[in-house]
Structures are given as structure tokens and as C-alpha cells.
Amino acid sequence: MGRIILTGDRPTGRLHLGHYVGSLRRRVELQEEGNYDRMFVFIADVQALTDNAANPEKVRQNLIEVALDYLSVGLDPEKVTLFIQSMIPELTELTVYYMNLVSVGRLQRNPTVKSELQMRNFGQGVPVGFFTYPISQAADITFCKATTVPVGEDQEPMLEQCREIVRRFNQTYGEVLVEPQIMLPENAACLRLPGLDGNAKMSKSLGNCIYLSDPAKEVETKIKSAYTDPSHLHVEDPGHVEGNVVFTYMDAFATDDDFAEFWPDYKCLDEVKEHYRRGGLGDMKCKKFLTKVINSRLEPIRARRKEFEQDIPEVYNILKKGSEAAREVAAKTLSEVKAAMRINYFDDEQLIREQAERFREKK
Ligand code: TRP
């Protein structure tokens, strides 16, 4: 069995640095390593609609933003199949069959669903589609028999739920589906990038993001406002690097080469941390360096985005072609699924012969 990589994002906003260090950067590396049979990256518009049913325009507007973010970080449609979830009706069909293999109680225990339900304050009005989206996500992952799913750590419960569905399906109907493995970021700072305000998560709803498409000036302004160490009042005071957003971002982004290029007073991040802890190093200097590092990462991304923005019809065309290609794969898996579930009535000649025999009038 070869390696099949799949991942995706909800189009509910532009993608930000949390997405970048948590997953996008790794995707491009995986793409370039080429160590896979096939790689899929998709825009989960159906999932986005599960809690935005009344707001389809938001999903529609953000779909193109996410597509531009994908292309601008360097995902290459020649190497990766880029597609839109809603364009693959087979996914919906798989979801319905998988629904029979999952209990309501199990969905209620899914930690990600639990915390999202709390955050969204649905009260008694939880949409069924939202509640069951982990099942739909299992269809997203299994339609191409994905082996490897690079995502952030918040997706771990989704992967576990998917694996359970796969095991249950295979036990019940025969070996058709493949259990996927999660691929988490290696760097601890990248597992969950905090927001500019020090909140544990960078998130659009918290308004604490640096977006991939932010102009350089805006990145500078945002980093200036970033949460550091509230007890580090004077430059001479000793400071803390733990829980200090500027240092966490440096952990996620800065390399030794960045020090050589932008801050030759230090050889590496450890030296800076030591100085900061000891006292005598001000936040502004750290923030200036961080701004240079982040802007140097974002610069090529912005440049590519500009190019694709000038050819939006081509962006839709890329998604259309990718969706057609993904659909072929989905149709094949769906037909295997239906055969295993014994609901492939019309392509099963043996069934037709057997039934004909059973009902034939005995002479
Ligand atoms: N749940 C993911 C998110 O919120 C998006 C997603 C949907 C996904 N289906 C997926 C990710 C399948 C990986 C694999 O970002």
C-alpha cells in the first residue's frame, strides 16, 4: 500500500500563521519531498456550512480566499489535487452509510465537538449537520483511502473517530477502507500557535491573528501590539520567555540564518532567550527582529498571491479540474463500499441470476 496524503480547511476566513506553522508549511514540504502516491488538499465548504447555514455568502467569499492562500504558500496543482468538498457528492453518500456505524453517545463524547458546541452557544439548537460533522469528515478522509492526514492537534479526536468508523466498517462489511494516521507538527511551538493577545489559540473569532495575506506594515503593527511578559516593565528587568508570544513565534519561525541576516548580535534563539531572562533586553528589539523574520517568510507568499489574484478564473479552473479528478477516486471507493454493503444491485450479475433462479416457476 502506498502513501496517500489528504488534508483540508474550512473556508470560514482567510488562513493565518496558526494554519501556516500548524499545517500549510508541512504540506508544501510534503509536496516537494514527493514521497507519496497522491496528495489531496481540499476546501471543506460542506463542513463550513454546518454552523453557517444561514450565511452561505460567507463561505462563498472565503472559499476563494482559502484557494488563494493555498496557491500562494506554494501548493502546486500539478503535484497536489486541490478540490472543493461540495463538488464531490459521493462524500455525502459515504457519510450516510457511515452514520449507521456511529452512536449518538460517541459523537457527544468527541472532545472537539464538545468544546465547539460550548464555544458556539447553540443551546438546544444544535444543527444535526454540525453534530454529525465528524462522520462527514471520515468520508472526506476515506474516499481516497488516505493513509496520512497532516493537521493540527485539535483534529486528533476527528482522526480517532474516523479510525473507529473504518474499523467498524471493515469488520462489518469486509476490508475496504484504510485507517489513516495523523501527522502532527514536530515543533511544539507549532502545535498550537497562540494569538497575538496571548490567548492559547490564534483564531479569527478572537481577532488575534496575523493573516498570510496581511501587508508588511500590518504585520509590523500587529507584532508591536503582541503580548509579551507583563512583569518585564523595564529593559533591565529579568523577563520570562514562557507564555511570551514573541518568543513562541520566534520558536515557530526563527532559524539561525535569520539571526545571521537580521540580528547578528546573537547566533541563535537560545542566546536571545538567555539575555532576555537575565534582563537588559527590551521587547522592542525582539519584536523588530520577529517582524523581519515573519515578513521575510510572508514576502514570497504575498508575491505569489498577487499573481494569482490577477487570474481568478484560472483559480476556479484549478479547483474544477481538481474536483473532477477527486470525484473519479471517490466514485471508485463508493462502488467498493456499496459492493461490500451488498447494495450494488444492478452491477451484481450473480445476484440477478440467483434471484431469477429463486423465483423461477418449478415445472
Ligand atoms: N475539520 C478541519 C478544520 O476544522 C477541516 C477538515 C474537514 C479536514 N475535513 C477534513 C481536515 C479532513 C483534514 C481531513 O480545519
mmCIF file of N, CA, C and O and ligand atoms in Angstrom, residues 6-10 42 44 47 133 137 140-141 149 151 155, ligand 1:
data_model
loop_
_atom_site.group_PDB
_atom_site.id
_atom_site.type_symbol
_atom_site.label_atom_id
_atom_site.label_comp_id
_atom_site.label_asym_id
_atom_site.label_seq_id
_atom_site.Cartn_x
_atom_site.Cartn_y
_atom_site.Cartn_z
ATOM 1 N N LEU A 6 -3.897 13.429 2.655
ATOM 2 C CA LEU A 6 -5.079 14.276 2.460
ATOM 3 C C LEU A 6 -5.236 15.227 3.635
ATOM 4 O O LEU A 6 -5.034 14.850 4.791
ATOM 5 N N THR A 7 -5.593 16.465 3.331
ATOM 6 C CA THR A 7 -5.976 17.384 4.391
ATOM 7 C C THR A 7 -6.806 18.525 3.805
ATOM 8 O O THR A 7 -6.918 18.645 2.573
ATOM 9 N N GLY A 8 -7.399 19.329 4.683
ATOM 10 C CA GLY A 8 -8.230 20.421 4.190
ATOM 11 C C GLY A 8 -8.547 21.437 5.266
ATOM 12 O O GLY A 8 -8.151 21.278 6.424
ATOM 13 N N ASP A 9 -9.252 22.476 4.871
ATOM 14 C CA ASP A 9 -9.606 23.563 5.788
ATOM 15 C C ASP A 9 -11.023 24.033 5.507
ATOM 16 O O ASP A 9 -11.481 24.010 4.371
ATOM 17 N N ARG A 10 -11.664 24.536 6.565
ATOM 18 C CA ARG A 10 -12.981 25.145 6.393
ATOM 19 C C ARG A 10 -12.819 26.550 5.824
ATOM 20 O O ARG A 10 -11.998 27.321 6.347
ATOM 21 N N PHE A 42 -8.110 19.967 0.235
ATOM 22 C CA PHE A 42 -9.439 20.405 -0.192
ATOM 23 C C PHE A 42 -10.029 21.474 0.713
ATOM 24 O O PHE A 42 -9.603 21.681 1.835
ATOM 25 N N ALA A 44 -13.172 22.602 2.731
ATOM 26 C CA ALA A 44 -14.292 21.900 3.358
ATOM 27 C C ALA A 44 -15.494 22.829 3.478
ATOM 28 O O ALA A 44 -15.884 23.226 4.577
ATOM 29 N N GLN A 47 -18.519 21.306 5.418
ATOM 30 C CA GLN A 47 -18.316 21.392 6.870
ATOM 31 C C GLN A 47 -18.495 22.826 7.367
ATOM 32 O O GLN A 47 -19.068 23.054 8.434
ATOM 33 N N TYR A 133 -20.740 16.267 11.981
ATOM 34 C CA TYR A 133 -19.669 16.543 11.016
ATOM 35 C C TYR A 133 -18.441 15.643 11.151
ATOM 36 O O TYR A 133 -17.765 15.387 10.152
ATOM 37 N N GLN A 137 -16.504 14.100 8.067
ATOM 38 C CA GLN A 137 -15.044 14.219 7.949
ATOM 39 C C GLN A 137 -14.392 12.857 7.711
ATOM 40 O O GLN A 137 -13.386 12.746 7.006
ATOM 41 N N ASP A 140 -14.575 12.371 4.121
ATOM 42 C CA ASP A 140 -13.534 13.174 3.437
ATOM 43 C C ASP A 140 -12.200 12.431 3.406
ATOM 44 O O ASP A 140 -11.448 12.522 2.440
ATOM 45 N N ILE A 141 -11.919 11.754 4.516
ATOM 46 C CA ILE A 141 -10.606 11.133 4.654
ATOM 47 C C ILE A 141 -10.549 9.780 3.940
ATOM 48 O O ILE A 141 -9.533 9.428 3.338
ATOM 49 N N VAL A 149 -2.707 12.108 7.378
ATOM 50 C CA VAL A 149 -3.505 13.335 7.430
ATOM 51 C C VAL A 149 -2.759 14.397 8.243
ATOM 52 O O VAL A 149 -2.756 14.359 9.472
ATOM 53 N N VAL A 151 -2.525 17.544 10.079
ATOM 54 C CA VAL A 151 -3.450 18.526 10.670
ATOM 55 C C VAL A 151 -2.923 18.978 12.022
ATOM 56 O O VAL A 151 -1.964 18.419 12.545
ATOM 57 N N GLN A 155 -7.387 18.334 15.753
ATOM 58 C CA GLN A 155 -8.076 17.371 14.890
ATOM 59 C C GLN A 155 -7.882 15.918 15.324
ATOM 60 O O GLN A 155 -8.401 15.000 14.692
HETATM 61 N N1 TRP B 1 -12.042 19.968 10.467
HETATM 62 C C1 TRP B 1 -10.987 20.601 9.721
HETATM 63 C C2 TRP B 1 -10.808 22.029 10.269
HETATM 64 O O1 TRP B 1 -11.640 22.498 11.017
HETATM 65 C C3 TRP B 1 -11.250 20.669 8.237
HETATM 66 C C4 TRP B 1 -11.436 19.315 7.625
HETATM 67 C C5 TRP B 1 -12.598 18.809 7.118
HETATM 68 C C6 TRP B 1 -10.440 18.311 7.450
HETATM 69 N N2 TRP B 1 -12.392 17.546 6.634
HETATM 70 C C7 TRP B 1 -11.098 17.210 6.834
HETATM 71 C C8 TRP B 1 -9.085 18.214 7.756
HETATM 72 C C9 TRP B 1 -10.409 16.032 6.520
HETATM 73 C C10 TRP B 1 -8.406 17.038 7.445
HETATM 74 C C11 TRP B 1 -9.065 15.956 6.839
HETATM 75 O O2 TRP B 1 -9.852 22.669 9.930
#
